[in-house]
Amino acid sequence: MLIKNTRSKPDFNCPEYEITDESAFINRRQLIKGMAASGALSSLPILAGKASPYSTSEQKTSEYSITHYNNFYEFSLSKEEPAKKAKNFVTNNWQVAVEGEVESPGVYDFEDILKWVQQEERIYRLRCVEAWSMVVPWYGFELRQLIKRLKPTSKAKYVQFETLYDPERMPGQRRGVFNFSSLDWPYVEGLRMDEAMNPLTLMVTGLYGKNIPPQNGAPLRLIVPWKYGFKSIKSIVKIKFVEKQPVNTWQKTAPKEYGFYANVNPDVPHPRWSQAKERRILSESLFSGTRRIKTEFLNGYAEHVAHLYKGMDLSRHF
Ligand SMILES: Nc1nc2c(c(=O)[nH]1)N[C@H]1C(S)=C(S)[C@@H](COP(=O)(O)O)O[C@H]1N2
Ligand SMILES: [Mo]
């Protein structure tokens, strides 16, 4: 189910994107030869831009599992329910407020933000703190493109994000009979400025060649692939540049169990369970289509981001 949206679909030349690196390389060489002959070399960067050095070549999780096994507490506490309960979540005329230590504060139309940035497909791992993981062909843009455009001031040390608060449209935000609601809304997350500026940090608008479905965080969500899934906040309506480290929702809910950094780390156990292994969900079956594998430090992205945490005690800054 795809929400009807005025914005154009991601324009992949090959939506399946199934070609291997090797065949892409061969095709590219043949193309270069062909283009050199025809004198059309100038069109090459379009092709080169498609093979992101950040993408993994691991087997992708099925589109069905990615869109039917979700964590989205604004809709439900169960993982099967968000797909059903978010089905009619309409994201037309979405706006994003930009606040705080920034030269260009304001309320921006999502459609306009898309005009400022360059979008591309990247295949990233998503690793939940509950020890399941997926490999997802995301589509979106580097957060740093947006940050550069908004021009934070020198006081901005962190970026804070907020999800929509609208109990009418998000049933998980309504209070029950005991006036109890699962989390303190709105859902808040944050990154240190250098983490936000890292090229791996994506603002996601699509997956599997389609607009991102509501249960995965339409129309705009964060993906920080070296951190546990809860950092990757969905359905963003506010971006605030701040001086002090924000308190994120899970840290506020259970400070002994969840910290600000939430870097994937097999050597730092969660207080109630080991984090050394994960269950990779691949096919549509959550029972047979999974594989138990070792979790990698920084979710396998250490070469790109380990330098951000040099000299920090990662068991203390969990
Ligand atoms: N606003 C909001 N963002 C959220 C969550 C949530 O409940 N609300 N869940 C987080 C968690 S715990 C995970 S693992 C990922 C799941 O993303 P997915 O459903 O696209 O796989 O979203 C994260 N972003
Ligand atoms: Mo998660």
Tab-separated table of C-alpha atoms and ligand atoms in Angstrom:
chain	number	residue	atom	x	y	z
A	1	MET	CA	0.000	0.000	0.000
A	2	LEU	CA	1.383	3.298	-1.060
A	3	ILE	CA	0.094	6.631	0.180
A	4	LYS	CA	-0.953	8.810	-2.719
A	5	ASN	CA	1.484	11.622	-2.812
A	6	THR	CA	1.990	14.596	-5.029
A	7	ARG	CA	5.732	14.188	-5.114
A	8	SER	CA	7.282	12.249	-7.931
A	9	LYS	CA	8.500	8.705	-7.454
A	10	PRO	CA	12.213	8.032	-7.128
A	11	ASP	CA	13.464	7.920	-10.683
A	12	PHE	CA	15.666	4.853	-10.858
A	13	ASN	CA	16.786	3.796	-14.266
A	14	CYS	CA	16.795	0.208	-13.062
A	15	PRO	CA	14.405	-0.087	-10.112
A	16	GLU	CA	15.284	-3.700	-9.354
A	17	TYR	CA	18.893	-2.741	-8.857
A	18	GLU	CA	19.871	-6.389	-8.966
A	19	ILE	CA	23.092	-6.006	-10.917
A	20	THR	CA	26.211	-7.044	-9.023
A	21	ASP	CA	29.145	-4.730	-8.546
A	22	GLU	CA	31.143	-6.772	-11.010
A	23	SER	CA	28.595	-6.661	-13.815
A	24	ALA	CA	28.068	-2.956	-13.147
A	25	PHE	CA	31.800	-2.463	-13.533
A	26	ILE	CA	31.895	-4.395	-16.801
A	27	ASN	CA	28.860	-2.556	-18.136
A	28	ARG	CA	30.435	0.694	-17.147
A	29	ARG	CA	33.657	-0.121	-18.977
A	30	GLN	CA	31.734	-1.108	-22.083
A	31	LEU	CA	29.724	2.038	-21.799
A	32	ILE	CA	32.812	4.186	-21.452
A	33	LYS	CA	34.234	2.577	-24.589
A	34	GLY	CA	30.963	3.150	-26.415
A	35	MET	CA	30.657	6.709	-25.229
A	36	ALA	CA	34.259	7.531	-25.987
A	37	ALA	CA	33.540	6.412	-29.526
A	38	SER	CA	30.438	8.594	-29.721
A	39	GLY	CA	32.003	11.494	-27.826
A	40	ALA	CA	29.331	11.338	-25.079
A	41	LEU	CA	31.618	10.995	-22.062
A	42	SER	CA	30.035	13.916	-20.225
A	43	SER	CA	27.006	11.832	-19.236
A	44	LEU	CA	29.137	9.417	-17.225
A	45	PRO	CA	28.689	10.839	-13.701
A	46	ILE	CA	25.010	9.875	-13.685
A	47	LEU	CA	25.991	6.230	-13.929
A	48	ALA	CA	28.943	6.515	-11.556
A	49	GLY	CA	26.738	8.142	-8.919
A	50	LYS	CA	24.540	5.079	-8.672
A	51	ALA	CA	27.034	2.647	-7.189
A	52	SER	CA	27.408	4.045	-3.677
A	53	PRO	CA	30.573	2.942	-1.883
A	54	TYR	CA	28.479	2.893	1.288
A	55	SER	CA	26.011	0.246	0.094
A	56	THR	CA	26.344	-3.328	1.273
A	57	SER	CA	26.176	-6.192	-1.231
A	58	GLU	CA	24.633	-8.543	1.348
A	59	GLN	CA	21.393	-10.322	0.558
A	60	LYS	CA	18.449	-7.958	0.915
A	61	THR	CA	15.518	-8.568	3.245
A	62	SER	CA	12.258	-9.113	1.372
A	63	GLU	CA	10.130	-6.036	0.813
A	64	TYR	CA	7.303	-7.838	2.596
A	65	SER	CA	9.250	-8.288	5.844
A	66	ILE	CA	10.595	-4.738	5.763
A	67	THR	CA	7.058	-3.381	5.486
A	68	HIS	CA	5.237	-5.884	7.778
A	69	TYR	CA	7.569	-6.252	10.758
A	70	ASN	CA	7.977	-2.771	12.207
A	71	ASN	CA	8.584	-0.840	15.368
A	72	PHE	CA	6.414	2.255	15.339
A	73	TYR	CA	4.932	2.882	18.785
A	74	GLU	CA	2.821	5.797	17.503
A	75	PHE	CA	0.677	3.154	15.833
A	76	SER	CA	1.085	0.026	17.954
A	77	LEU	CA	3.356	-1.806	20.358
A	78	SER	CA	3.226	-4.931	18.228
A	79	LYS	CA	5.440	-5.396	15.172
A	80	GLU	CA	2.692	-6.740	12.944
A	81	GLU	CA	0.168	-3.967	13.609
A	82	PRO	CA	1.829	-0.801	12.204
A	83	ALA	CA	1.354	-2.053	8.629
A	84	LYS	CA	-2.410	-2.277	9.267
A	85	LYS	CA	-2.887	0.707	11.546
A	86	ALA	CA	-0.777	3.145	9.516
A	87	LYS	CA	-2.364	2.129	6.227
A	88	ASN	CA	-4.484	5.271	5.939
A	89	PHE	CA	-1.948	7.681	7.404
A	90	VAL	CA	-1.953	10.547	4.905
A	91	THR	CA	1.229	12.570	4.569
A	92	ASN	CA	0.133	15.147	1.996
A	93	ASN	CA	1.260	18.742	2.626
A	94	TRP	CA	3.867	17.551	5.134
A	95	GLN	CA	5.938	20.297	6.703
A	96	VAL	CA	9.155	20.298	8.671
A	97	ALA	CA	9.913	23.000	11.262
A	98	VAL	CA	13.527	24.089	11.592
A	99	GLU	CA	14.398	25.732	14.915
A	100	GLY	CA	17.177	26.701	17.287
A	101	GLU	CA	20.780	27.595	16.543
A	102	VAL	CA	20.413	28.041	12.804
A	103	GLU	CA	20.570	30.882	10.293
A	104	SER	CA	17.484	29.715	8.377
A	105	PRO	CA	14.767	28.815	10.874
A	106	GLY	CA	11.270	28.365	9.529
A	107	VAL	CA	8.578	25.925	8.516
A	108	TYR	CA	9.418	24.263	5.226
A	109	ASP	CA	7.274	22.233	2.858
A	110	PHE	CA	8.642	18.725	2.471
A	111	GLU	CA	8.242	19.151	-1.291
A	112	ASP	CA	10.567	22.153	-1.203
A	113	ILE	CA	13.191	20.342	0.868
A	114	LEU	CA	13.278	17.646	-1.805
A	115	LYS	CA	14.146	20.275	-4.415
A	116	TRP	CA	17.295	21.241	-2.486
A	117	VAL	CA	18.840	17.797	-2.311
A	118	GLN	CA	20.173	15.005	-4.474
A	119	GLN	CA	18.544	11.627	-3.804
A	120	GLU	CA	19.997	8.164	-4.361
A	121	GLU	CA	19.506	4.533	-3.394
A	122	ARG	CA	21.709	3.009	-0.688
A	123	ILE	CA	21.526	-0.476	0.765
A	124	TYR	CA	22.039	-0.254	4.526
A	125	ARG	CA	21.646	-2.657	7.436
A	126	LEU	CA	19.098	-1.843	10.123
A	127	ARG	CA	19.831	-3.491	13.485
A	128	CYS	CA	17.190	-3.306	16.192
A	129	VAL	CA	18.122	-3.392	19.855
A	130	GLU	CA	15.814	-6.421	20.097
A	131	ALA	CA	18.408	-8.385	18.102
A	132	TRP	CA	16.756	-8.679	14.706
A	133	SER	CA	18.259	-7.056	11.648
A	134	MET	CA	17.420	-6.376	8.014
A	135	VAL	CA	19.184	-5.235	4.859
A	136	VAL	CA	17.147	-2.516	3.201
A	137	PRO	CA	17.446	-0.693	-0.125
A	138	TRP	CA	16.662	2.771	1.193
A	139	TYR	CA	16.192	5.817	-1.007
A	140	GLY	CA	16.955	9.281	0.260
A	141	PHE	CA	19.546	11.990	0.745
A	142	GLU	CA	22.477	12.666	3.027
A	143	LEU	CA	21.342	14.686	6.049
A	144	ARG	CA	24.441	16.857	5.654
A	145	GLN	CA	23.059	18.260	2.386
A	146	LEU	CA	20.096	19.672	4.286
A	147	ILE	CA	22.187	20.864	7.236
A	148	LYS	CA	24.546	22.773	4.938
A	149	ARG	CA	21.589	24.495	3.340
A	150	LEU	CA	20.073	25.458	6.717
A	151	LYS	CA	23.395	26.834	8.051
A	152	PRO	CA	23.587	26.031	11.779
A	153	THR	CA	25.403	28.599	13.938
A	154	SER	CA	28.639	27.832	15.784
A	155	LYS	CA	26.581	27.189	18.933
A	156	ALA	CA	24.871	24.191	17.337
A	157	LYS	CA	26.535	21.090	18.784
A	158	TYR	CA	23.659	18.625	18.371
A	159	VAL	CA	20.670	18.065	16.088
A	160	GLN	CA	17.371	17.090	17.656
A	161	PHE	CA	14.499	15.490	15.724
A	162	GLU	CA	10.827	15.091	16.560
A	163	THR	CA	8.096	12.867	15.172
A	164	LEU	CA	4.578	14.124	14.509
A	165	TYR	CA	2.325	14.333	17.555
A	166	ASP	CA	-1.260	13.792	16.430
A	167	PRO	CA	-3.301	11.273	18.475
A	168	GLU	CA	-6.162	11.574	15.953
A	169	ARG	CA	-3.945	10.090	13.285
A	170	MET	CA	-1.581	8.057	15.460
A	171	PRO	CA	-3.654	5.725	17.662
A	172	GLY	CA	-0.668	4.657	19.777
A	173	GLN	CA	-0.477	8.210	21.143
A	174	ARG	CA	-3.979	8.082	22.626
A	175	ARG	CA	-4.259	7.476	26.330
A	176	GLY	CA	-5.986	4.300	27.473
A	177	VAL	CA	-8.360	3.630	30.346
A	178	PHE	CA	-5.682	4.149	32.997
A	179	ASN	CA	-4.570	7.367	31.306
A	180	PHE	CA	-1.493	5.416	30.266
A	181	SER	CA	0.364	5.972	27.035
A	182	SER	CA	3.340	3.819	26.078
A	183	LEU	CA	5.886	6.627	25.598
A	184	ASP	CA	6.211	10.317	26.297
A	185	TRP	CA	5.224	11.990	23.004
A	186	PRO	CA	6.454	13.265	20.680
A	187	TYR	CA	9.211	10.737	19.960
A	188	VAL	CA	12.531	12.586	20.161
A	189	GLU	CA	15.966	11.646	18.896
A	190	GLY	CA	19.293	13.374	18.543
A	191	LEU	CA	22.743	13.200	16.992
A	192	ARG	CA	25.999	14.958	17.686
A	193	MET	CA	26.749	17.400	14.862
A	194	ASP	CA	29.647	15.338	13.473
A	195	GLU	CA	27.439	12.220	13.431
A	196	ALA	CA	24.735	14.161	11.616
A	197	MET	CA	27.282	15.426	9.077
A	198	ASN	CA	28.699	11.964	8.365
A	199	PRO	CA	27.858	10.903	4.798
A	200	LEU	CA	26.358	7.608	6.043
A	201	THR	CA	23.558	9.458	7.827
A	202	LEU	CA	20.524	9.449	5.547
A	203	MET	CA	17.166	11.126	5.450
A	204	VAL	CA	15.027	8.426	3.883
A	205	THR	CA	12.064	9.033	1.567
A	206	GLY	CA	11.720	5.646	-0.116
A	207	LEU	CA	12.532	1.957	-0.101
A	208	TYR	CA	12.542	-0.767	-2.741
A	209	GLY	CA	12.096	1.897	-5.418
A	210	LYS	CA	8.826	3.254	-3.966
A	211	ASN	CA	7.848	6.072	-1.653
A	212	ILE	CA	8.419	4.988	1.929
A	213	PRO	CA	5.224	3.421	3.300
A	214	PRO	CA	3.660	4.929	6.449
A	215	GLN	CA	4.674	2.054	8.728
A	216	ASN	CA	8.338	2.692	7.873
A	217	GLY	CA	8.124	6.408	8.661
A	218	ALA	CA	6.560	8.307	5.757
A	219	PRO	CA	7.278	10.721	4.348
A	220	LEU	CA	10.664	11.407	5.925
A	221	ARG	CA	12.696	9.391	8.441
A	222	LEU	CA	16.260	9.153	9.599
A	223	ILE	CA	18.594	6.180	9.070
A	224	VAL	CA	21.806	6.048	11.082
A	225	PRO	CA	23.087	2.632	10.024
A	226	TRP	CA	25.792	2.166	12.685
A	227	LYS	CA	23.340	2.749	15.548
A	228	TYR	CA	20.538	0.669	17.011
A	229	GLY	CA	17.238	1.107	15.186
A	230	PHE	CA	15.596	3.344	17.779
A	231	LYS	CA	17.885	6.239	16.738
A	232	SER	CA	16.332	6.134	13.251
A	233	ILE	CA	13.329	8.340	14.036
A	234	LYS	CA	10.295	8.195	11.757
A	235	SER	CA	7.840	10.731	10.300
A	236	ILE	CA	9.926	13.773	11.216
A	237	VAL	CA	8.205	17.155	11.653
A	238	LYS	CA	10.885	19.078	13.518
A	239	ILE	CA	14.639	19.547	13.274
A	240	LYS	CA	16.181	21.633	16.030
A	241	PHE	CA	19.815	22.690	16.318
A	242	VAL	CA	20.864	22.800	19.975
A	243	GLU	CA	23.841	23.439	22.185
A	244	LYS	CA	23.184	20.731	24.763
A	245	GLN	CA	22.899	16.988	24.226
A	246	PRO	CA	19.205	16.153	23.750
A	247	VAL	CA	17.503	13.501	25.855
A	248	ASN	CA	16.055	10.973	23.429
A	249	THR	CA	12.811	9.105	24.055
A	250	TRP	CA	14.246	5.699	24.993
A	251	GLN	CA	16.897	7.252	27.204
A	252	LYS	CA	14.160	9.144	29.019
A	253	THR	CA	11.981	6.034	29.313
A	254	ALA	CA	14.717	3.690	30.597
A	255	PRO	CA	17.981	5.557	31.249
A	256	LYS	CA	19.814	2.500	32.564
A	257	GLU	CA	19.053	0.552	29.390
A	258	TYR	CA	19.310	3.099	26.572
A	259	GLY	CA	21.805	5.892	26.152
A	260	PHE	CA	22.328	8.780	23.790
A	261	TYR	CA	24.864	7.111	21.507
A	262	ALA	CA	23.282	3.664	20.946
A	263	ASN	CA	26.169	2.571	18.762
A	264	VAL	CA	25.868	-1.059	17.689
A	265	ASN	CA	28.436	-2.867	19.808
A	266	PRO	CA	28.620	-6.647	20.343
A	267	ASP	CA	30.928	-6.121	23.345
A	268	VAL	CA	28.530	-3.893	25.266
A	269	PRO	CA	25.525	-5.925	26.435
A	270	HIS	CA	22.123	-4.445	27.104
A	271	PRO	CA	21.529	-4.769	30.902
A	272	ARG	CA	19.026	-7.546	30.264
A	273	TRP	CA	20.554	-9.382	27.297
A	274	SER	CA	23.682	-9.920	25.221
A	275	GLN	CA	24.098	-7.849	22.054
A	276	ALA	CA	26.655	-10.191	20.480
A	277	LYS	CA	24.327	-11.828	17.951
A	278	GLU	CA	21.421	-10.891	15.761
A	279	ARG	CA	18.724	-12.633	13.744
A	280	ARG	CA	18.924	-11.474	10.145
A	281	ILE	CA	15.468	-11.469	8.603
A	282	LEU	CA	15.689	-12.257	4.897
A	283	SER	CA	12.622	-13.821	3.360
A	284	GLU	CA	8.949	-13.287	4.130
A	285	SER	CA	8.960	-15.956	6.804
A	286	LEU	CA	9.901	-14.793	10.283
A	287	PHE	CA	10.358	-18.420	11.324
A	288	SER	CA	12.369	-20.129	8.617
A	289	GLY	CA	13.699	-17.195	6.619
A	290	THR	CA	16.151	-15.991	9.247
A	291	ARG	CA	19.798	-16.553	10.035
A	292	ARG	CA	21.556	-16.069	13.355
A	293	ILE	CA	24.785	-14.161	12.791
A	294	LYS	CA	27.409	-12.363	14.823
A	295	THR	CA	26.810	-8.667	15.286
A	296	GLU	CA	29.578	-6.467	13.926
A	297	PHE	CA	31.050	-3.472	15.738
A	298	LEU	CA	29.232	-0.326	14.554
A	299	ASN	CA	26.997	-2.639	12.531
A	300	GLY	CA	29.840	-3.212	10.059
A	301	TYR	CA	30.413	0.498	9.341
A	302	ALA	CA	33.488	0.965	11.573
A	303	GLU	CA	35.754	2.060	8.716
A	304	HIS	CA	33.456	5.028	8.099
A	305	VAL	CA	32.563	6.082	11.642
A	306	ALA	CA	34.887	4.574	14.291
A	307	HIS	CA	36.949	7.800	14.252
A	308	LEU	CA	33.965	9.693	15.683
A	309	TYR	CA	34.364	7.854	18.996
A	310	LYS	CA	38.144	7.878	19.374
A	311	GLY	CA	39.136	8.046	23.037
A	312	MET	CA	35.577	7.538	24.289
A	313	ASP	CA	34.709	4.746	26.711
A	314	LEU	CA	31.939	3.058	24.735
A	315	SER	CA	30.715	0.978	27.660
A	316	ARG	CA	30.032	4.210	29.522
A	317	HIS	CA	28.719	6.148	26.502
A	318	PHE	CA	26.338	3.374	25.388
B	1	LIG	N1	8.783	7.866	15.737
B	1	LIG	C1	9.277	6.625	15.907
B	1	LIG	N2	10.415	6.300	15.264
B	1	LIG	C2	10.923	5.046	15.414
B	1	LIG	C3	10.300	4.086	16.265
B	1	LIG	C4	9.076	4.474	16.921
B	1	LIG	O1	8.444	3.712	17.670
B	1	LIG	N3	8.597	5.758	16.698
B	1	LIG	N4	10.876	2.850	16.446
B	1	LIG	C5	12.325	2.763	16.222
B	1	LIG	C6	12.847	1.415	16.275
B	1	LIG	S1	13.016	0.724	17.816
B	1	LIG	C7	13.277	0.737	15.158
B	1	LIG	S2	14.045	-0.760	15.297
B	1	LIG	C8	13.085	1.305	13.804
B	1	LIG	C9	12.294	0.323	12.954
B	1	LIG	O2	12.204	0.775	11.628
B	1	LIG	P1	11.411	-0.058	10.522
B	1	LIG	O3	10.024	-0.305	11.047
B	1	LIG	O4	11.439	0.770	9.286
B	1	LIG	O5	12.147	-1.362	10.345
B	1	LIG	O6	12.388	2.549	13.824
B	1	LIG	C10	12.725	3.423	14.889
B	1	LIG	N5	12.064	4.704	14.735
B	2	MO	MO	14.385	-1.167	17.540
